GROMACS .gro file of C-alpha atoms in nm:
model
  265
    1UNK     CA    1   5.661  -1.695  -8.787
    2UNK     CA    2   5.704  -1.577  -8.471
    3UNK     CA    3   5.659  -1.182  -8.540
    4UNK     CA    4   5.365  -1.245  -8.696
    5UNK     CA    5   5.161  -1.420  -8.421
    6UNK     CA    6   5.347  -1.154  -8.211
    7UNK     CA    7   5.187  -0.876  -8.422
    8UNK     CA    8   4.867  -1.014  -8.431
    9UNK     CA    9   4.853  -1.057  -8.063
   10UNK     CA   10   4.970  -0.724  -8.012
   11UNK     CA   11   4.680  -0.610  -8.258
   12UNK     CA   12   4.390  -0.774  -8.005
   13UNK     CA   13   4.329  -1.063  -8.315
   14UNK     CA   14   4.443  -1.346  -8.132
   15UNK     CA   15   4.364  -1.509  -7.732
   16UNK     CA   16   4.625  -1.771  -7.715
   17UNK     CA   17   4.917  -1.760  -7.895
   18UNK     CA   18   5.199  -2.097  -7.960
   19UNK     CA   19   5.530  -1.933  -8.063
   20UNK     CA   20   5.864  -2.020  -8.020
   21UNK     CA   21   5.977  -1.909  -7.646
   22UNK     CA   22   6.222  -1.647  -7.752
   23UNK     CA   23   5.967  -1.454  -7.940
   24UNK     CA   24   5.739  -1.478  -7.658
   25UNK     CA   25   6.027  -1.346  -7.368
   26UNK     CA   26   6.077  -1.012  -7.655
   27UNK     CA   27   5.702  -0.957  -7.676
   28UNK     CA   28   5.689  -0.981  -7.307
   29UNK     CA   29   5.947  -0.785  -7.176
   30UNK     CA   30   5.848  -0.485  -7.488
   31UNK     CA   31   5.470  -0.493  -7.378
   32UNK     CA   32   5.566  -0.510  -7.019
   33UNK     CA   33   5.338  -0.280  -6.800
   34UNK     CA   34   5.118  -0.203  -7.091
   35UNK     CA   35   4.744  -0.163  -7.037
   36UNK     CA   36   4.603  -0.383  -7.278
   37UNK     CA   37   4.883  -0.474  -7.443
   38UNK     CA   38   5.105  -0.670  -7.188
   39UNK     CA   39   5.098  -1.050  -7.223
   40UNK     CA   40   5.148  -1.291  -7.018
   41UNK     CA   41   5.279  -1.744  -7.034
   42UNK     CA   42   5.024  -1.980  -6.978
   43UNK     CA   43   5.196  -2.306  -7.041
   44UNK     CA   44   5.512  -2.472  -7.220
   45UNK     CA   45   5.447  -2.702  -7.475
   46UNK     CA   46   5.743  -2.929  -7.568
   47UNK     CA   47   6.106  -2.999  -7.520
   48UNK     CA   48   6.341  -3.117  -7.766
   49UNK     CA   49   6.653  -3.044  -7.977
   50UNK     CA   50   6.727  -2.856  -8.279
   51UNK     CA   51   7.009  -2.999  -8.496
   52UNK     CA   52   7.202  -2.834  -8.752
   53UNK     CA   53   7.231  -3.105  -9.036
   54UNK     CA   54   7.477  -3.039  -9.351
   55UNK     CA   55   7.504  -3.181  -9.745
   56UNK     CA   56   7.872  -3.012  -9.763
   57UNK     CA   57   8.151  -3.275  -9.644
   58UNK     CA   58   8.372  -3.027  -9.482
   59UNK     CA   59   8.099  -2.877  -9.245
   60UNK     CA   60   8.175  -3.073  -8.925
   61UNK     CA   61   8.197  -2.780  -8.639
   62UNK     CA   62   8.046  -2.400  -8.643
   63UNK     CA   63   8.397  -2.321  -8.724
   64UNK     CA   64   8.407  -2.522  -9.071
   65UNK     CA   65   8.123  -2.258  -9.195
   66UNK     CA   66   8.244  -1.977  -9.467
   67UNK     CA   67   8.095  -1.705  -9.632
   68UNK     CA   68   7.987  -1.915  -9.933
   69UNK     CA   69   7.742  -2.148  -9.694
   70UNK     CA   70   7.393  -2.093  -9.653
   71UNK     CA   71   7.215  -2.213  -9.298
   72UNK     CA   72   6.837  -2.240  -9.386
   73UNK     CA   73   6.610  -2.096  -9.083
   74UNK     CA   74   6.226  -1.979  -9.061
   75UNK     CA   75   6.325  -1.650  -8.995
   76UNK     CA   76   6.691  -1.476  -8.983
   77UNK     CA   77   6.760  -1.318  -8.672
   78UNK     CA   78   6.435  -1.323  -8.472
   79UNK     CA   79   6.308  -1.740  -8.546
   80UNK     CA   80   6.325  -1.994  -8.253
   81UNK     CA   81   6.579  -2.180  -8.520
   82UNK     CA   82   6.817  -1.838  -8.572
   83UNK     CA   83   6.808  -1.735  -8.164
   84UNK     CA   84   6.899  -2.110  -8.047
   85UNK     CA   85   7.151  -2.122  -8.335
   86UNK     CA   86   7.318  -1.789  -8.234
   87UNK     CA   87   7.331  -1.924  -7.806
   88UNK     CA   88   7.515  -2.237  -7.985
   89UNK     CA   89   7.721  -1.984  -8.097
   90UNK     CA   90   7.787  -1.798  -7.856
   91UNK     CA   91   7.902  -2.149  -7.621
   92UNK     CA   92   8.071  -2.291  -7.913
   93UNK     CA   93   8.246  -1.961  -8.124
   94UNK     CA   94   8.244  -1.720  -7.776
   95UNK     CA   95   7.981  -1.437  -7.680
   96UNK     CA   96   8.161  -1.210  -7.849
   97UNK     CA   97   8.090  -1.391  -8.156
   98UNK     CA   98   7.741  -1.471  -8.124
   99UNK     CA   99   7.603  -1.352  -8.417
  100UNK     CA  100   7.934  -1.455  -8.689
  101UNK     CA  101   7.664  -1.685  -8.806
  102UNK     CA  102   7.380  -1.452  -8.901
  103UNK     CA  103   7.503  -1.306  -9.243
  104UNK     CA  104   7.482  -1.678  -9.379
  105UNK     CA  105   7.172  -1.779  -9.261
  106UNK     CA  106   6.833  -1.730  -9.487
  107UNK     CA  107   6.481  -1.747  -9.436
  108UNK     CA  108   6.303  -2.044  -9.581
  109UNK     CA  109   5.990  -2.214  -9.378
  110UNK     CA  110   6.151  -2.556  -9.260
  111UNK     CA  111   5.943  -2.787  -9.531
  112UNK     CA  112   6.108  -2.609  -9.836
  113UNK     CA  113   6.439  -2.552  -9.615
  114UNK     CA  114   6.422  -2.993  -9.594
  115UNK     CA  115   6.387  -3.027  -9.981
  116UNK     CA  116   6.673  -2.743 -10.068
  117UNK     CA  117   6.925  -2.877  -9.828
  118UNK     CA  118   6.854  -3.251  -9.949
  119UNK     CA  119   6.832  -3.152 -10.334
  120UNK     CA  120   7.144  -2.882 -10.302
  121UNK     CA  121   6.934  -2.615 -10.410
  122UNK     CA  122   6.945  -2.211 -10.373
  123UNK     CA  123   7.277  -2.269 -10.220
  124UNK     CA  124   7.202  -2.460  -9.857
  125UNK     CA  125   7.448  -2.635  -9.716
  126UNK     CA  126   7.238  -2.659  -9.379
  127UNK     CA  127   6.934  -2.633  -9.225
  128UNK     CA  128   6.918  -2.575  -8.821
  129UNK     CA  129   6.512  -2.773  -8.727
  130UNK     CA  130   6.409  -2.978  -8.464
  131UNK     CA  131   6.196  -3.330  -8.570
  132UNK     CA  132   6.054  -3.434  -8.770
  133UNK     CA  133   6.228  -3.263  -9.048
  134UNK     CA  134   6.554  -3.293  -8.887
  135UNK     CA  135   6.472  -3.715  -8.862
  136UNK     CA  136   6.380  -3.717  -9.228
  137UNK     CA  137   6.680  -3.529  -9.336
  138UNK     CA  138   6.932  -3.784  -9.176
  139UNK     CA  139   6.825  -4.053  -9.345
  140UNK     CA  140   6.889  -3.897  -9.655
  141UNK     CA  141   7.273  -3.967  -9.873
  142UNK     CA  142   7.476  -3.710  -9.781
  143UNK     CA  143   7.335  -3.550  -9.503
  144UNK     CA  144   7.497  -3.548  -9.164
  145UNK     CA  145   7.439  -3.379  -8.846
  146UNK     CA  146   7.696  -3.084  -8.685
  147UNK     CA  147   7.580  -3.025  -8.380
  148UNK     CA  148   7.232  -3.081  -8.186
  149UNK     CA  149   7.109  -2.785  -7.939
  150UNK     CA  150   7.085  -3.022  -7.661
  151UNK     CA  151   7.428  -3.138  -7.636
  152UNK     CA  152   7.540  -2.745  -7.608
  153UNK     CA  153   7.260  -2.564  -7.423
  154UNK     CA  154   7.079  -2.894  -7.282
  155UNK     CA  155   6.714  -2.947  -7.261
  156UNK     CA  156   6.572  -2.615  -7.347
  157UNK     CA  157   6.151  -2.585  -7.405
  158UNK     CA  158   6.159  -2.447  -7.702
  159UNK     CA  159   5.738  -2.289  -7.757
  160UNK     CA  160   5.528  -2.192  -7.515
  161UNK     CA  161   5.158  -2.056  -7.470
  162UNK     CA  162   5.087  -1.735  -7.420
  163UNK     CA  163   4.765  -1.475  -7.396
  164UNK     CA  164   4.668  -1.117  -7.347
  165UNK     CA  165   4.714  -1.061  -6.921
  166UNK     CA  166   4.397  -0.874  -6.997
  167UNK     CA  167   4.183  -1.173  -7.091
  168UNK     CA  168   4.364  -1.451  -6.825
  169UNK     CA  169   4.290  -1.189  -6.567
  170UNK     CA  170   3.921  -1.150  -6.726
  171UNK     CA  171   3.880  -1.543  -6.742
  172UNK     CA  172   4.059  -1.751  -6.537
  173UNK     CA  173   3.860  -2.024  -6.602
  174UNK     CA  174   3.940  -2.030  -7.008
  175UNK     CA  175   4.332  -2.077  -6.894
  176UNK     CA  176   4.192  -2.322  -6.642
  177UNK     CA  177   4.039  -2.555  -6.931
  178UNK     CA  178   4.324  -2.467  -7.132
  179UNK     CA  179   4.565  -2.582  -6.943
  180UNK     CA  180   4.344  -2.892  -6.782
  181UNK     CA  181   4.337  -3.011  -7.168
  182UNK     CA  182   4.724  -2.976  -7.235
  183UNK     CA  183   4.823  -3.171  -6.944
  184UNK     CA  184   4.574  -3.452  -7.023
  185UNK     CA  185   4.723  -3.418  -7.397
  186UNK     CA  186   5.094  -3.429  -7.254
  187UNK     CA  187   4.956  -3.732  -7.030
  188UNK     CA  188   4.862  -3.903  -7.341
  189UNK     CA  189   5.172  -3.885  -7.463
  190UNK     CA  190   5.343  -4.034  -7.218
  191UNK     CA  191   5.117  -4.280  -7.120
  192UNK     CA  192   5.026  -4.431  -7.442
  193UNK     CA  193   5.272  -4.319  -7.681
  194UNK     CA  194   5.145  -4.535  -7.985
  195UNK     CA  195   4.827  -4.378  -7.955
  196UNK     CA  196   4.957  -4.021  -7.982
  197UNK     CA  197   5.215  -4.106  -8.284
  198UNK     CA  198   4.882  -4.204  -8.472
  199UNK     CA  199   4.726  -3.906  -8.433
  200UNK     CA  200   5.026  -3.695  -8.542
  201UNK     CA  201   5.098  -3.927  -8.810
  202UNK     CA  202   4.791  -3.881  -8.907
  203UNK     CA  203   4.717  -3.554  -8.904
  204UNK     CA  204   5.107  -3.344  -8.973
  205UNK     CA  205   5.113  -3.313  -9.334
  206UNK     CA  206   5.460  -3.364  -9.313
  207UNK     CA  207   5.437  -3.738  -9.448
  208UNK     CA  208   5.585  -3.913  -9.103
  209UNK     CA  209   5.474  -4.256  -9.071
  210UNK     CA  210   5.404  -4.399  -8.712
  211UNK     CA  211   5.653  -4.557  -8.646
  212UNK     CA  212   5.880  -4.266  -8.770
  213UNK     CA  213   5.688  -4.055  -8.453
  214UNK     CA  214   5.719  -4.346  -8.206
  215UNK     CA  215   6.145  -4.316  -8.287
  216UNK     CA  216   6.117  -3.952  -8.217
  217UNK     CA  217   5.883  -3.966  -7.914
  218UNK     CA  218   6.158  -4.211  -7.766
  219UNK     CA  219   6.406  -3.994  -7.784
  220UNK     CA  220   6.537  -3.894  -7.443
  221UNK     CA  221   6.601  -3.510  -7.543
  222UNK     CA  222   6.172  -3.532  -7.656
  223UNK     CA  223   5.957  -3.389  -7.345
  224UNK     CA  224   5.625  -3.221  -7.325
  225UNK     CA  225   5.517  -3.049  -7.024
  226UNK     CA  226   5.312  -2.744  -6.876
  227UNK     CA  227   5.601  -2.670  -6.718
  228UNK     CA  228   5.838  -2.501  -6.851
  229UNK     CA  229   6.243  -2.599  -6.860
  230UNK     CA  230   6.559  -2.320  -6.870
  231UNK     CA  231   6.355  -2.059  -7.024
  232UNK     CA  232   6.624  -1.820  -6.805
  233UNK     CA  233   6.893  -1.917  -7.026
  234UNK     CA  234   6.693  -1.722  -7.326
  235UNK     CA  235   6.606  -1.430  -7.145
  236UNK     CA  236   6.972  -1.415  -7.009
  237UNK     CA  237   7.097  -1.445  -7.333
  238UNK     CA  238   6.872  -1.232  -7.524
  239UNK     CA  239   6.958  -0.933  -7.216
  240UNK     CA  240   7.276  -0.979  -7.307
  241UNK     CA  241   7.215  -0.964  -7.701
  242UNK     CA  242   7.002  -0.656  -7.647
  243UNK     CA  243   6.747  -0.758  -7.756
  244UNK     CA  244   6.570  -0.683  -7.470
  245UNK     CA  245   6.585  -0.393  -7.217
  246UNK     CA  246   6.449  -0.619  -6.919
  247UNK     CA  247   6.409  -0.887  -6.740
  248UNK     CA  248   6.255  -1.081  -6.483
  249UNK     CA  249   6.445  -1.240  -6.210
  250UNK     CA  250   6.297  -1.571  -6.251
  251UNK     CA  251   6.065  -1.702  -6.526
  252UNK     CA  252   5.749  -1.741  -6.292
  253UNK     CA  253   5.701  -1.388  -6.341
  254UNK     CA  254   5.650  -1.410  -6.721
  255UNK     CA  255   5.361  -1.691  -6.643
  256UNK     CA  256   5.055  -1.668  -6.479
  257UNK     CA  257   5.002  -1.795  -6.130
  258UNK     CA  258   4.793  -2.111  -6.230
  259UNK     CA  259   5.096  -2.286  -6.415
  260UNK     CA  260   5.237  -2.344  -6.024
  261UNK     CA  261   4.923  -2.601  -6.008
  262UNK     CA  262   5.081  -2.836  -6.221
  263UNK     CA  263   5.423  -3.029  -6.130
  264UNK     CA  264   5.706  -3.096  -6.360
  265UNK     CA  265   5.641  -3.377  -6.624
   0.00000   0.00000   0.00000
């Protein structure tokens, strides 16, 4: 989970880092100014939208949800899944009541959160993911969808890249191939889709077949880029949270310089 590859790179044992983005914005602003500690973005990776699917009936808004449901995410409180799902809150409930949703939720990695909400088990009645678990669960009996991320907060990157500022200021030219190789990945994507859905089918473990990957990589909300999109609604959120102490007036300051090399896309 996200605290963990924040730990580790905190610890010196890792160079680059993927992580959902609201992990990365805490680590940032808490290691801020640091010697050898502080961090800094390299790239986004990919846009999409999380969606909140449901085996109980009578779950059709946030409001439906009572102390007796149980919203499966990879991490209470501090996942990419249980941040995004408390901002929906917060639009949808009011900032006041931005975390009602947290004494409900419980941590279960999003494979075994899939199988409990579509076998009813340990109590789920939902599961807040982003594809392809949240494809696969839809097309199961019973299971229906409550609200997507996108349709609330719009098209927020949701993981990024990040490193050690003391080893992109070290080797530029290790961020350089980095990123060089991401943006011909992303390029792939978009210029020969069926290609890349072959590879991930082949290679996720999560028993997608192609033309399951090809649906999802048509999906307008689906977007991979360098670049990345909103991240200033998470930092302005988690500010006002408090969950962090600071923040930076615009999210080029979180990323390092190179990033500005590549356009949107």
């Amino acid at each position: 989970g996200g605290n963990s590859v924040n730990d580790a790179m905190m610890a010196g044992t890792l160079d680059f880092a993927a992580a959902g983005a609201p992990g990365f914005i805490e680590l940032w602003a808490r290691a801020r100014g640091i010697p050898n500690v502080e961090v800094i973005g390299i790239s986004g990776l990919s846009t999409t939208s999380l969606s909140l699917n449901a085996n109980r009936p009578g779950l059709a808004t946030l409001h439906d949800f009572t102390p007796s449901d149980r919203i499966a995410v990879p991490g209470i409180r501090t996942s990419l899944s249980a941040v995004v799902l408390q901002m929906v809150a917060s639009r949808q409930l009011g900032p006041a009541h931005f975390a009602q949703l947290d004494s409900i939720t419980v941590n279960l990695p999003h494979p075994q959160a899939m199988q409990a909400l579509i076998r009813r088990e340990n109590g789920v009645t939902a599961h807040f993911t982003s594809p392809p678990f949240s494809t696969l669960e839809l097309r199961q009996p019973g299971i229906h969808r409550v609200v997507r991320s996108v349709d609330v907060l719009g098209p927020l990157t949701l993981d990024v890249v990040f490193a050690p500022k003391r080893l992109v200021d070290a080797q530029p030219a290790l961020e350089a191939a980095f990123l060089g190789a991401l943006d011909e990945a992303n390029r792939l994507i978009a210029q020969d889709p069926r290609a890349a859905a072959a590879l991930y089918a082949a290679s996720s473990g999560v028993g997608v077949s192609h033309d399951d990957v090809m649906q999802m990589l048509a999906a307008p909300e689906t977007r991979f880029s360098v670049r990345p999109n909103q991240l200033m609604d998470y930092v302005d959120f988690l500010y006002l949270a408090g969950t962090i102490k600071a923040k930076p007036r615009a999210w080029h300051e979180m990323f390092a310089p190179m990033l500005d090399d590549y356009r949107s896309g």
